[in-house]
Amino acid sequence: MIVLSGIQPTGRFHWGNYFGAIRQYVELQNQADAAFYFIANLHALTTVEDAERLRQYTLDAATDLLALGINPDRATLFVQSDVPEVTQLCWLLMTRTPMGLLERCHAYKDKKARGLPADAGLFTYPVLMAADILAYDADTVPVGEDQVQHIEVCRDLAGSFNHLYGDVFVMPKAKIMESAARVPGTDGEKMSKSYNNTIGVFDEPASVRKAIMRIKTDSRPVSEPKDPESDHLFQLYSLFVDDKRREEMAALYRRGGFGYGEVKKALAEVALGYFAEAYEFRKELESTPQRVREVVGDGTAMARKRAGEVLHRAQAACGIKY
Ligand code: TYM
């Protein structure tokens, strides 16, 4: 099993990133023959326009991933733009990409539907993502639900290239942790930076508490029984606890006679406890940025070696090597 995934450095990581993706990265690095995890700064360039911020977010992302358990002995951690082979491969794939396929992709479609101007970077975003995956012969791609469409595009492009030029690319599959496919934000919509409804993994405890207190709840009276499954506050609580505690909370919901404020307090306690160790480890890493850079440097060398081989294979197959 060759595992690969990427994450954009568009700000600090939130619970959606962690439960939708990063937690799986950590689990899979121990089961995989090889695991590649990268910081998708070329993708982030379609939204982050401030150069200094992008630099900072990129280093922050590497530090956060290490703090959350990415182990450089088990996984290759690198920054997308440090592997130019991927952008070369992207062009080869672009020549196999029907416009209609990209027109159906949600990031572009949503922006257009909202009447916002879209650029070619956003439009061709899924092709770069396909190159990211195919460049490492990855077969397993851990992601949240929102990325599944992009992995389908990747499979389409790989299939079309292979059909024309022979067996060049490995066919990848998305891997989704059922329990966290779609982590809700403070308003119940998908947790996302663009909806301004996130809670950060490494936010100061006081801000985490504040964000939790702002989680939207309905206005049913304290005495009324409530359905836990349809409540996003309960869904968030469930991310942090085992089945037994989840069931205890569900029973409380069904019985009624409690306020959402109590659930919020309980959520703050379990969430802060859950990330406490990573929080301390992050502080330690922050004081040794050189170590983080070294890990990323070593990762880049490994990643380029593999991507170079795959690129060569693709170039030879389509007549670019002469
Ligand atoms: P990005 O940076 O938006 O998100 C990183 C990962 O976090 C997951 N995620 C969520 N999962 C569940 N619930 C949520 N509310 C939530 N919010 C975010 C995402 O599904 C993702 O797995 N295009 C990708 C980055 C990328 C990539 C790749 C991924 C670039 N190249 C190649 C895999 C393979 C993205 O924008 O993810």
mmCIF file of C-alpha atoms and ligand atoms in Angstrom:
data_model
loop_
_atom_site.group_PDB
_atom_site.id
_atom_site.type_symbol
_atom_site.label_atom_id
_atom_site.label_comp_id
_atom_site.label_asym_id
_atom_site.label_seq_id
_atom_site.Cartn_x
_atom_site.Cartn_y
_atom_site.Cartn_z
ATOM 1 C CA MET A 1 0.000 0.000 0.000
ATOM 2 C CA ILE A 2 1.379 3.376 -1.060
ATOM 3 C CA VAL A 3 -0.407 6.155 0.785
ATOM 4 C CA LEU A 4 -0.428 9.794 -0.264
ATOM 5 C CA SER A 5 -2.313 12.897 0.747
ATOM 6 C CA GLY A 6 -2.009 16.666 0.653
ATOM 7 C CA ILE A 7 -3.323 19.515 2.716
ATOM 8 C CA GLN A 8 -3.447 23.192 1.857
ATOM 9 C CA PRO A 9 -1.607 25.755 3.992
ATOM 10 C CA THR A 10 -4.441 28.284 3.932
ATOM 11 C CA GLY A 11 -4.348 28.992 7.681
ATOM 12 C CA ARG A 12 -4.021 26.914 10.806
ATOM 13 C CA PHE A 13 -5.543 23.430 10.741
ATOM 14 C CA HIS A 14 -9.028 22.958 12.098
ATOM 15 C CA TRP A 15 -10.922 20.001 13.514
ATOM 16 C CA GLY A 16 -12.247 19.134 10.030
ATOM 17 C CA ASN A 17 -8.706 18.771 8.708
ATOM 18 C CA TYR A 18 -7.686 16.697 11.693
ATOM 19 C CA PHE A 19 -10.600 14.260 11.904
ATOM 20 C CA GLY A 20 -11.237 14.206 8.149
ATOM 21 C CA ALA A 21 -7.641 13.672 7.127
ATOM 22 C CA ILE A 22 -4.678 14.046 9.486
ATOM 23 C CA ARG A 23 -5.803 11.383 11.943
ATOM 24 C CA GLN A 24 -5.918 8.926 9.040
ATOM 25 C CA TYR A 25 -2.457 10.009 7.882
ATOM 26 C CA VAL A 26 -1.084 9.067 11.279
ATOM 27 C CA GLU A 27 -2.826 5.709 11.369
ATOM 28 C CA LEU A 28 -1.904 4.778 7.819
ATOM 29 C CA GLN A 29 1.787 5.673 8.082
ATOM 30 C CA ASN A 30 2.200 2.608 10.290
ATOM 31 C CA GLN A 31 0.417 0.244 7.898
ATOM 32 C CA ALA A 32 1.755 1.493 4.566
ATOM 33 C CA ASP A 33 4.756 0.302 2.570
ATOM 34 C CA ALA A 34 5.368 3.994 1.978
ATOM 35 C CA ALA A 35 3.474 7.129 2.985
ATOM 36 C CA PHE A 36 3.797 10.555 1.326
ATOM 37 C CA TYR A 37 2.236 13.612 2.933
ATOM 38 C CA PHE A 38 2.682 17.071 1.522
ATOM 39 C CA ILE A 39 1.713 20.679 2.049
ATOM 40 C CA ALA A 40 -0.185 21.816 -1.043
ATOM 41 C CA ASN A 41 1.182 25.351 -1.346
ATOM 42 C CA LEU A 42 0.634 25.501 -5.129
ATOM 43 C CA HIS A 43 -3.033 24.826 -4.557
ATOM 44 C CA ALA A 44 -3.108 27.410 -1.754
ATOM 45 C CA LEU A 45 -1.771 30.000 -4.201
ATOM 46 C CA THR A 46 -5.273 30.110 -5.712
ATOM 47 C CA THR A 47 -6.544 31.684 -2.472
ATOM 48 C CA VAL A 48 -3.665 33.047 -0.357
ATOM 49 C CA GLU A 49 -2.369 36.195 -2.038
ATOM 50 C CA ASP A 50 -0.032 37.464 0.660
ATOM 51 C CA ALA A 51 3.465 36.010 0.086
ATOM 52 C CA GLU A 52 4.633 36.349 3.676
ATOM 53 C CA ARG A 53 1.491 34.663 4.959
ATOM 54 C CA LEU A 54 1.856 31.782 2.531
ATOM 55 C CA ARG A 55 5.459 31.246 3.667
ATOM 56 C CA GLN A 56 4.400 31.293 7.310
ATOM 57 C CA TYR A 57 1.381 29.009 6.790
ATOM 58 C CA THR A 58 3.602 26.520 4.972
ATOM 59 C CA LEU A 59 6.070 26.258 7.852
ATOM 60 C CA ASP A 60 3.205 26.223 10.353
ATOM 61 C CA ALA A 61 1.598 23.349 8.466
ATOM 62 C CA ALA A 62 4.792 21.283 8.587
ATOM 63 C CA THR A 63 5.167 21.974 12.306
ATOM 64 C CA ASP A 64 1.508 21.131 12.986
ATOM 65 C CA LEU A 65 1.690 17.851 11.075
ATOM 66 C CA LEU A 66 4.734 16.741 13.041
ATOM 67 C CA ALA A 67 3.114 17.807 16.311
ATOM 68 C CA LEU A 68 0.002 15.791 15.433
ATOM 69 C CA GLY A 69 1.945 12.617 14.908
ATOM 70 C CA ILE A 70 3.413 12.452 11.415
ATOM 71 C CA ASN A 71 6.562 10.450 12.031
ATOM 72 C CA PRO A 72 9.461 11.197 9.655
ATOM 73 C CA ASP A 73 10.734 7.649 10.164
ATOM 74 C CA ARG A 74 7.481 6.273 8.796
ATOM 75 C CA ALA A 75 6.326 8.964 6.357
ATOM 76 C CA THR A 76 7.824 11.331 3.800
ATOM 77 C CA LEU A 77 6.779 14.902 4.606
ATOM 78 C CA PHE A 78 7.428 17.599 1.995
ATOM 79 C CA VAL A 79 6.160 20.770 0.339
ATOM 80 C CA GLN A 80 4.398 20.422 -3.025
ATOM 81 C CA SER A 81 6.326 23.164 -4.839
ATOM 82 C CA ASP A 82 9.684 21.578 -3.967
ATOM 83 C CA VAL A 83 8.898 18.750 -6.394
ATOM 84 C CA PRO A 84 8.818 20.383 -9.853
ATOM 85 C CA GLU A 85 8.321 16.958 -11.458
ATOM 86 C CA VAL A 86 4.683 17.190 -10.376
ATOM 87 C CA THR A 87 3.965 20.358 -12.344
ATOM 88 C CA GLN A 88 5.627 18.797 -15.382
ATOM 89 C CA LEU A 89 3.429 15.754 -15.042
ATOM 90 C CA CYS A 90 0.445 18.066 -14.620
ATOM 91 C CA TRP A 91 0.927 19.353 -18.170
ATOM 92 C CA LEU A 92 0.977 15.855 -19.631
ATOM 93 C CA LEU A 93 -2.312 15.135 -17.859
ATOM 94 C CA MET A 94 -3.775 18.462 -18.952
ATOM 95 C CA THR A 95 -3.582 17.304 -22.577
ATOM 96 C CA ARG A 96 -5.875 14.391 -21.608
ATOM 97 C CA THR A 97 -8.389 16.506 -19.670
ATOM 98 C CA PRO A 98 -11.795 17.273 -21.210
ATOM 99 C CA MET A 99 -13.030 20.792 -20.357
ATOM 100 C CA GLY A 100 -16.442 19.365 -19.434
ATOM 101 C CA LEU A 101 -14.918 17.224 -16.710
ATOM 102 C CA LEU A 102 -13.433 20.276 -14.996
ATOM 103 C CA GLU A 103 -16.592 22.326 -15.523
ATOM 104 C CA ARG A 104 -18.431 19.809 -13.352
ATOM 105 C CA CYS A 105 -15.954 20.048 -10.460
ATOM 106 C CA HIS A 106 -17.480 21.648 -7.376
ATOM 107 C CA ALA A 107 -14.837 24.206 -6.371
ATOM 108 C CA TYR A 108 -15.069 25.892 -9.765
ATOM 109 C CA LYS A 109 -18.817 25.356 -10.159
ATOM 110 C CA ASP A 110 -19.597 26.837 -6.723
ATOM 111 C CA LYS A 111 -17.532 29.925 -7.374
ATOM 112 C CA LYS A 112 -19.183 30.456 -10.729
ATOM 113 C CA ALA A 113 -22.643 29.914 -9.260
ATOM 114 C CA ARG A 114 -21.932 32.663 -6.725
ATOM 115 C CA GLY A 115 -21.038 34.991 -9.600
ATOM 116 C CA LEU A 116 -17.412 35.242 -8.492
ATOM 117 C CA PRO A 117 -14.589 35.442 -11.037
ATOM 118 C CA ALA A 118 -12.640 32.170 -11.341
ATOM 119 C CA ASP A 119 -9.123 31.819 -12.726
ATOM 120 C CA ALA A 120 -7.482 28.997 -14.652
ATOM 121 C CA GLY A 121 -5.667 27.949 -11.480
ATOM 122 C CA LEU A 122 -8.939 27.128 -9.777
ATOM 123 C CA PHE A 123 -10.369 25.586 -12.946
ATOM 124 C CA THR A 124 -7.420 23.225 -13.458
ATOM 125 C CA TYR A 125 -6.940 22.585 -9.725
ATOM 126 C CA PRO A 126 -8.117 18.934 -10.000
ATOM 127 C CA VAL A 127 -5.512 18.190 -12.693
ATOM 128 C CA LEU A 128 -2.680 19.329 -10.432
ATOM 129 C CA MET A 129 -4.199 17.220 -7.698
ATOM 130 C CA ALA A 130 -4.229 14.224 -10.061
ATOM 131 C CA ALA A 131 -0.548 14.816 -10.809
ATOM 132 C CA ASP A 132 0.141 14.976 -7.056
ATOM 133 C CA ILE A 133 -1.322 11.520 -6.618
ATOM 134 C CA LEU A 134 -0.078 9.799 -9.775
ATOM 135 C CA ALA A 135 3.510 11.076 -9.392
ATOM 136 C CA TYR A 136 4.099 8.733 -6.465
ATOM 137 C CA ASP A 137 2.321 5.590 -7.711
ATOM 138 C CA ALA A 138 -0.042 6.054 -4.756
ATOM 139 C CA ASP A 139 -2.924 3.585 -4.458
ATOM 140 C CA THR A 140 -4.548 4.890 -1.250
ATOM 141 C CA VAL A 141 -5.527 8.524 -0.686
ATOM 142 C CA PRO A 142 -6.924 9.374 2.761
ATOM 143 C CA VAL A 143 -9.233 12.414 2.509
ATOM 144 C CA GLY A 144 -12.514 13.859 3.718
ATOM 145 C CA GLU A 145 -15.680 13.539 1.664
ATOM 146 C CA ASP A 146 -15.227 16.872 -0.115
ATOM 147 C CA GLN A 147 -12.188 15.561 -1.990
ATOM 148 C CA VAL A 148 -13.774 12.402 -3.378
ATOM 149 C CA GLN A 149 -14.840 14.062 -6.614
ATOM 150 C CA HIS A 150 -11.257 15.148 -7.246
ATOM 151 C CA ILE A 151 -10.009 11.609 -6.792
ATOM 152 C CA GLU A 152 -12.599 10.419 -9.306
ATOM 153 C CA VAL A 153 -11.178 12.987 -11.751
ATOM 154 C CA CYS A 154 -7.710 11.628 -11.054
ATOM 155 C CA ARG A 155 -8.904 8.108 -11.853
ATOM 156 C CA ASP A 156 -10.522 9.326 -15.084
ATOM 157 C CA LEU A 157 -7.328 11.040 -16.205
ATOM 158 C CA ALA A 158 -5.106 8.104 -15.278
ATOM 159 C CA GLY A 159 -7.473 5.757 -17.103
ATOM 160 C CA SER A 160 -7.504 7.887 -20.221
ATOM 161 C CA PHE A 161 -3.698 8.253 -20.255
ATOM 162 C CA ASN A 162 -3.207 4.527 -19.687
ATOM 163 C CA HIS A 163 -5.738 3.704 -22.389
ATOM 164 C CA LEU A 164 -3.815 5.763 -24.931
ATOM 165 C CA TYR A 165 -0.212 5.071 -23.925
ATOM 166 C CA GLY A 166 -0.193 1.793 -22.012
ATOM 167 C CA ASP A 167 0.021 0.999 -18.326
ATOM 168 C CA VAL A 168 1.775 4.076 -16.981
ATOM 169 C CA PHE A 169 -0.147 5.106 -13.872
ATOM 170 C CA VAL A 170 -1.306 3.227 -10.805
ATOM 171 C CA MET A 171 -5.059 3.616 -10.200
ATOM 172 C CA PRO A 172 -5.623 5.299 -6.808
ATOM 173 C CA LYS A 173 -8.576 4.988 -4.408
ATOM 174 C CA ALA A 174 -9.939 7.451 -1.875
ATOM 175 C CA LYS A 175 -9.923 6.278 1.730
ATOM 176 C CA ILE A 176 -12.479 7.851 4.017
ATOM 177 C CA MET A 177 -12.962 7.377 7.687
ATOM 178 C CA GLU A 178 -16.731 6.986 7.977
ATOM 179 C CA SER A 179 -17.031 8.666 11.361
ATOM 180 C CA ALA A 180 -15.356 11.850 10.193
ATOM 181 C CA ALA A 181 -16.153 12.121 6.486
ATOM 182 C CA ARG A 182 -17.749 15.498 7.041
ATOM 183 C CA VAL A 183 -16.949 17.361 10.251
ATOM 184 C CA PRO A 184 -19.525 20.111 10.903
ATOM 185 C CA GLY A 185 -18.495 23.651 11.765
ATOM 186 C CA THR A 186 -19.879 25.913 14.492
ATOM 187 C CA ASP A 187 -22.913 26.681 12.290
ATOM 188 C CA GLY A 188 -23.647 23.075 11.320
ATOM 189 C CA GLU A 189 -22.347 23.470 7.746
ATOM 190 C CA LYS A 190 -19.156 21.660 6.706
ATOM 191 C CA MET A 191 -16.285 23.018 8.795
ATOM 192 C CA SER A 192 -14.274 25.146 6.391
ATOM 193 C CA LYS A 193 -12.126 28.275 6.411
ATOM 194 C CA SER A 194 -14.272 29.728 3.663
ATOM 195 C CA TYR A 195 -17.408 29.487 5.845
ATOM 196 C CA ASN A 196 -15.690 31.075 8.828
ATOM 197 C CA ASN A 197 -16.995 28.325 11.111
ATOM 198 C CA THR A 198 -13.782 26.572 12.149
ATOM 199 C CA ILE A 199 -12.251 25.644 15.482
ATOM 200 C CA GLY A 200 -8.465 25.415 15.281
ATOM 201 C CA VAL A 201 -6.562 22.385 16.535
ATOM 202 C CA PHE A 202 -3.883 24.595 18.067
ATOM 203 C CA ASP A 203 -5.961 27.616 19.028
ATOM 204 C CA GLU A 204 -5.349 28.908 22.549
ATOM 205 C CA PRO A 205 -7.618 27.119 25.065
ATOM 206 C CA ALA A 206 -9.524 30.353 25.744
ATOM 207 C CA SER A 207 -10.346 30.774 22.023
ATOM 208 C CA VAL A 208 -11.386 27.141 21.733
ATOM 209 C CA ARG A 209 -13.801 27.616 24.642
ATOM 210 C CA LYS A 210 -15.125 30.805 23.090
ATOM 211 C CA ALA A 211 -15.634 29.172 19.685
ATOM 212 C CA ILE A 212 -17.450 26.239 21.299
ATOM 213 C CA MET A 213 -19.756 28.608 23.186
ATOM 214 C CA ARG A 214 -20.652 30.173 19.833
ATOM 215 C CA ILE A 215 -21.781 26.846 18.316
ATOM 216 C CA LYS A 216 -25.304 27.358 17.028
ATOM 217 C CA THR A 217 -28.022 25.341 18.773
ATOM 218 C CA ASP A 218 -31.794 25.382 18.502
ATOM 219 C CA SER A 219 -33.957 27.110 21.076
ATOM 220 C CA ARG A 220 -35.899 24.145 22.430
ATOM 221 C CA PRO A 221 -36.505 24.285 26.187
ATOM 222 C CA VAL A 222 -34.233 22.479 28.615
ATOM 223 C CA SER A 223 -36.906 19.941 29.546
ATOM 224 C CA GLU A 224 -37.582 18.708 25.996
ATOM 225 C CA PRO A 225 -35.980 15.442 24.789
ATOM 226 C CA LYS A 226 -33.677 15.937 21.777
ATOM 227 C CA ASP A 227 -32.458 13.757 18.933
ATOM 228 C CA PRO A 228 -28.664 13.456 19.275
ATOM 229 C CA GLU A 229 -28.005 12.199 15.742
ATOM 230 C CA SER A 230 -29.308 15.334 14.063
ATOM 231 C CA ASP A 231 -27.397 17.721 16.324
ATOM 232 C CA HIS A 232 -23.995 18.979 15.159
ATOM 233 C CA LEU A 233 -22.914 19.762 18.717
ATOM 234 C CA PHE A 234 -23.374 16.076 19.516
ATOM 235 C CA GLN A 235 -21.526 15.106 16.325
ATOM 236 C CA LEU A 236 -18.572 17.242 17.388
ATOM 237 C CA TYR A 237 -18.602 15.788 20.907
ATOM 238 C CA SER A 238 -18.614 12.271 19.417
ATOM 239 C CA LEU A 239 -15.333 12.922 17.609
ATOM 240 C CA PHE A 240 -13.457 13.092 20.883
ATOM 241 C CA VAL A 241 -14.933 10.326 23.027
ATOM 242 C CA ASP A 242 -15.230 6.543 23.026
ATOM 243 C CA ASP A 243 -18.499 4.700 22.344
ATOM 244 C CA LYS A 244 -19.406 4.467 26.012
ATOM 245 C CA ARG A 245 -19.224 8.199 26.636
ATOM 246 C CA ARG A 246 -20.934 8.856 23.327
ATOM 247 C CA GLU A 247 -23.850 6.644 24.369
ATOM 248 C CA GLU A 248 -24.073 8.314 27.783
ATOM 249 C CA MET A 249 -24.369 11.702 26.113
ATOM 250 C CA ALA A 250 -26.903 10.357 23.594
ATOM 251 C CA ALA A 251 -29.041 9.065 26.477
ATOM 252 C CA LEU A 252 -28.919 12.489 28.103
ATOM 253 C CA TYR A 253 -30.176 14.042 24.857
ATOM 254 C CA ARG A 254 -33.039 11.589 24.563
ATOM 255 C CA ARG A 255 -34.065 12.122 28.166
ATOM 256 C CA GLY A 256 -34.037 15.940 28.022
ATOM 257 C CA GLY A 257 -33.749 18.110 31.091
ATOM 258 C CA PHE A 258 -30.332 19.562 30.318
ATOM 259 C CA GLY A 259 -29.073 22.671 28.522
ATOM 260 C CA TYR A 260 -26.812 22.854 25.498
ATOM 261 C CA GLY A 261 -24.443 24.900 27.665
ATOM 262 C CA GLU A 262 -23.602 21.753 29.609
ATOM 263 C CA VAL A 263 -22.786 19.838 26.423
ATOM 264 C CA LYS A 264 -20.593 22.707 25.288
ATOM 265 C CA LYS A 265 -18.662 22.641 28.552
ATOM 266 C CA ALA A 266 -18.190 18.891 28.224
ATOM 267 C CA LEU A 267 -17.053 19.328 24.607
ATOM 268 C CA ALA A 268 -14.471 21.951 25.620
ATOM 269 C CA GLU A 269 -13.050 19.638 28.273
ATOM 270 C CA VAL A 270 -12.697 16.593 26.018
ATOM 271 C CA ALA A 271 -11.385 18.599 23.051
ATOM 272 C CA LEU A 272 -8.711 20.432 25.027
ATOM 273 C CA GLY A 273 -7.693 17.198 26.722
ATOM 274 C CA TYR A 274 -7.531 15.379 23.384
ATOM 275 C CA PHE A 275 -5.047 17.823 21.854
ATOM 276 C CA ALA A 276 -3.121 18.698 25.037
ATOM 277 C CA GLU A 277 -0.096 16.520 24.299
ATOM 278 C CA ALA A 278 0.175 17.654 20.671
ATOM 279 C CA TYR A 279 -0.169 21.239 21.875
ATOM 280 C CA GLU A 280 2.871 20.856 24.143
ATOM 281 C CA PHE A 281 4.857 19.026 21.454
ATOM 282 C CA ARG A 282 4.072 21.821 19.028
ATOM 283 C CA LYS A 283 5.530 24.397 21.399
ATOM 284 C CA GLU A 284 8.705 22.353 21.541
ATOM 285 C CA LEU A 285 8.928 22.096 17.738
ATOM 286 C CA GLU A 286 8.268 25.802 17.396
ATOM 287 C CA SER A 287 11.469 26.486 19.287
ATOM 288 C CA THR A 288 13.487 24.328 16.852
ATOM 289 C CA PRO A 289 12.332 25.456 13.367
ATOM 290 C CA GLN A 290 15.595 24.169 11.930
ATOM 291 C CA ARG A 291 14.585 20.632 12.791
ATOM 292 C CA VAL A 292 11.288 21.072 10.934
ATOM 293 C CA ARG A 293 13.146 22.361 7.881
ATOM 294 C CA GLU A 294 15.497 19.383 7.987
ATOM 295 C CA VAL A 295 12.600 16.922 8.027
ATOM 296 C CA VAL A 296 11.028 18.663 5.036
ATOM 297 C CA GLY A 297 14.382 18.770 3.224
ATOM 298 C CA ASP A 298 14.886 15.023 3.654
ATOM 299 C CA GLY A 299 11.295 14.417 2.575
ATOM 300 C CA THR A 300 11.785 16.481 -0.575
ATOM 301 C CA ALA A 301 14.771 14.384 -1.666
ATOM 302 C CA MET A 302 12.774 11.146 -1.260
ATOM 303 C CA ALA A 303 9.721 12.581 -2.982
ATOM 304 C CA ARG A 304 11.685 13.910 -5.957
ATOM 305 C CA LYS A 305 13.365 10.590 -6.496
ATOM 306 C CA ARG A 306 10.068 8.775 -6.797
ATOM 307 C CA ALA A 307 8.271 11.493 -8.781
ATOM 308 C CA GLY A 308 11.238 11.655 -11.163
ATOM 309 C CA GLU A 309 10.889 7.967 -11.978
ATOM 310 C CA VAL A 310 7.173 8.228 -12.624
ATOM 311 C CA LEU A 311 7.577 11.382 -14.721
ATOM 312 C CA HIS A 312 10.216 9.658 -16.808
ATOM 313 C CA ARG A 313 7.891 6.730 -17.363
ATOM 314 C CA ALA A 314 5.058 9.011 -18.470
ATOM 315 C CA GLN A 315 7.302 11.104 -20.728
ATOM 316 C CA ALA A 316 8.720 8.017 -22.404
ATOM 317 C CA ALA A 317 5.230 6.595 -22.961
ATOM 318 C CA CYS A 318 3.836 9.690 -24.685
ATOM 319 C CA GLY A 319 6.856 10.518 -26.860
ATOM 320 C CA ILE A 320 8.256 13.465 -24.921
ATOM 321 C CA LYS A 321 11.566 11.638 -24.425
ATOM 322 C CA TYR A 322 13.225 11.446 -27.865
HETATM 323 P P1 TYM B 1 -7.850 20.809 2.126
HETATM 324 O O1 TYM B 1 -6.580 21.489 2.443
HETATM 325 O O2 TYM B 1 -9.066 21.646 1.866
HETATM 326 O O3 TYM B 1 -8.227 19.817 3.295
HETATM 327 C C1 TYM B 1 -7.296 18.862 3.789
HETATM 328 C C2 TYM B 1 -8.021 17.599 4.180
HETATM 329 O O4 TYM B 1 -8.975 17.871 5.216
HETATM 330 C C3 TYM B 1 -10.236 17.341 4.850
HETATM 331 N N1 TYM B 1 -11.305 18.206 5.394
HETATM 332 C C4 TYM B 1 -12.395 17.745 6.019
HETATM 333 N N2 TYM B 1 -12.801 16.489 6.288
HETATM 334 C C5 TYM B 1 -13.978 16.335 6.951
HETATM 335 N N3 TYM B 1 -14.752 17.393 7.338
HETATM 336 C C6 TYM B 1 -14.386 18.666 7.091
HETATM 337 N N4 TYM B 1 -15.156 19.678 7.504
HETATM 338 C C7 TYM B 1 -13.155 18.895 6.390
HETATM 339 N N5 TYM B 1 -12.487 20.011 5.973
HETATM 340 C C8 TYM B 1 -11.360 19.566 5.372
HETATM 341 C C9 TYM B 1 -10.255 17.367 3.328
HETATM 342 O O5 TYM B 1 -11.168 16.443 2.800
HETATM 343 C C10 TYM B 1 -8.814 16.992 3.013
HETATM 344 O O6 TYM B 1 -8.648 15.597 3.003
HETATM 345 N N6 TYM B 1 -7.308 19.523 -2.657
HETATM 346 C C11 TYM B 1 -6.939 19.160 -1.302
HETATM 347 C C12 TYM B 1 -5.428 19.143 -1.089
HETATM 348 C C13 TYM B 1 -4.710 18.267 -2.049
HETATM 349 C C14 TYM B 1 -4.703 16.845 -2.054
HETATM 350 C C15 TYM B 1 -3.846 16.468 -3.141
HETATM 351 C C16 TYM B 1 -5.333 15.877 -1.274
HETATM 352 C C17 TYM B 1 -3.915 18.693 -3.046
HETATM 353 N N7 TYM B 1 -3.396 17.629 -3.712
HETATM 354 C C18 TYM B 1 -3.629 15.131 -3.446
HETATM 355 C C19 TYM B 1 -5.112 14.520 -1.581
HETATM 356 C C20 TYM B 1 -4.258 14.164 -2.669
HETATM 357 C C21 TYM B 1 -7.555 20.190 -0.360
HETATM 358 O O7 TYM B 1 -7.826 21.277 -0.737
HETATM 359 O O8 TYM B 1 -7.642 19.783 0.932
#
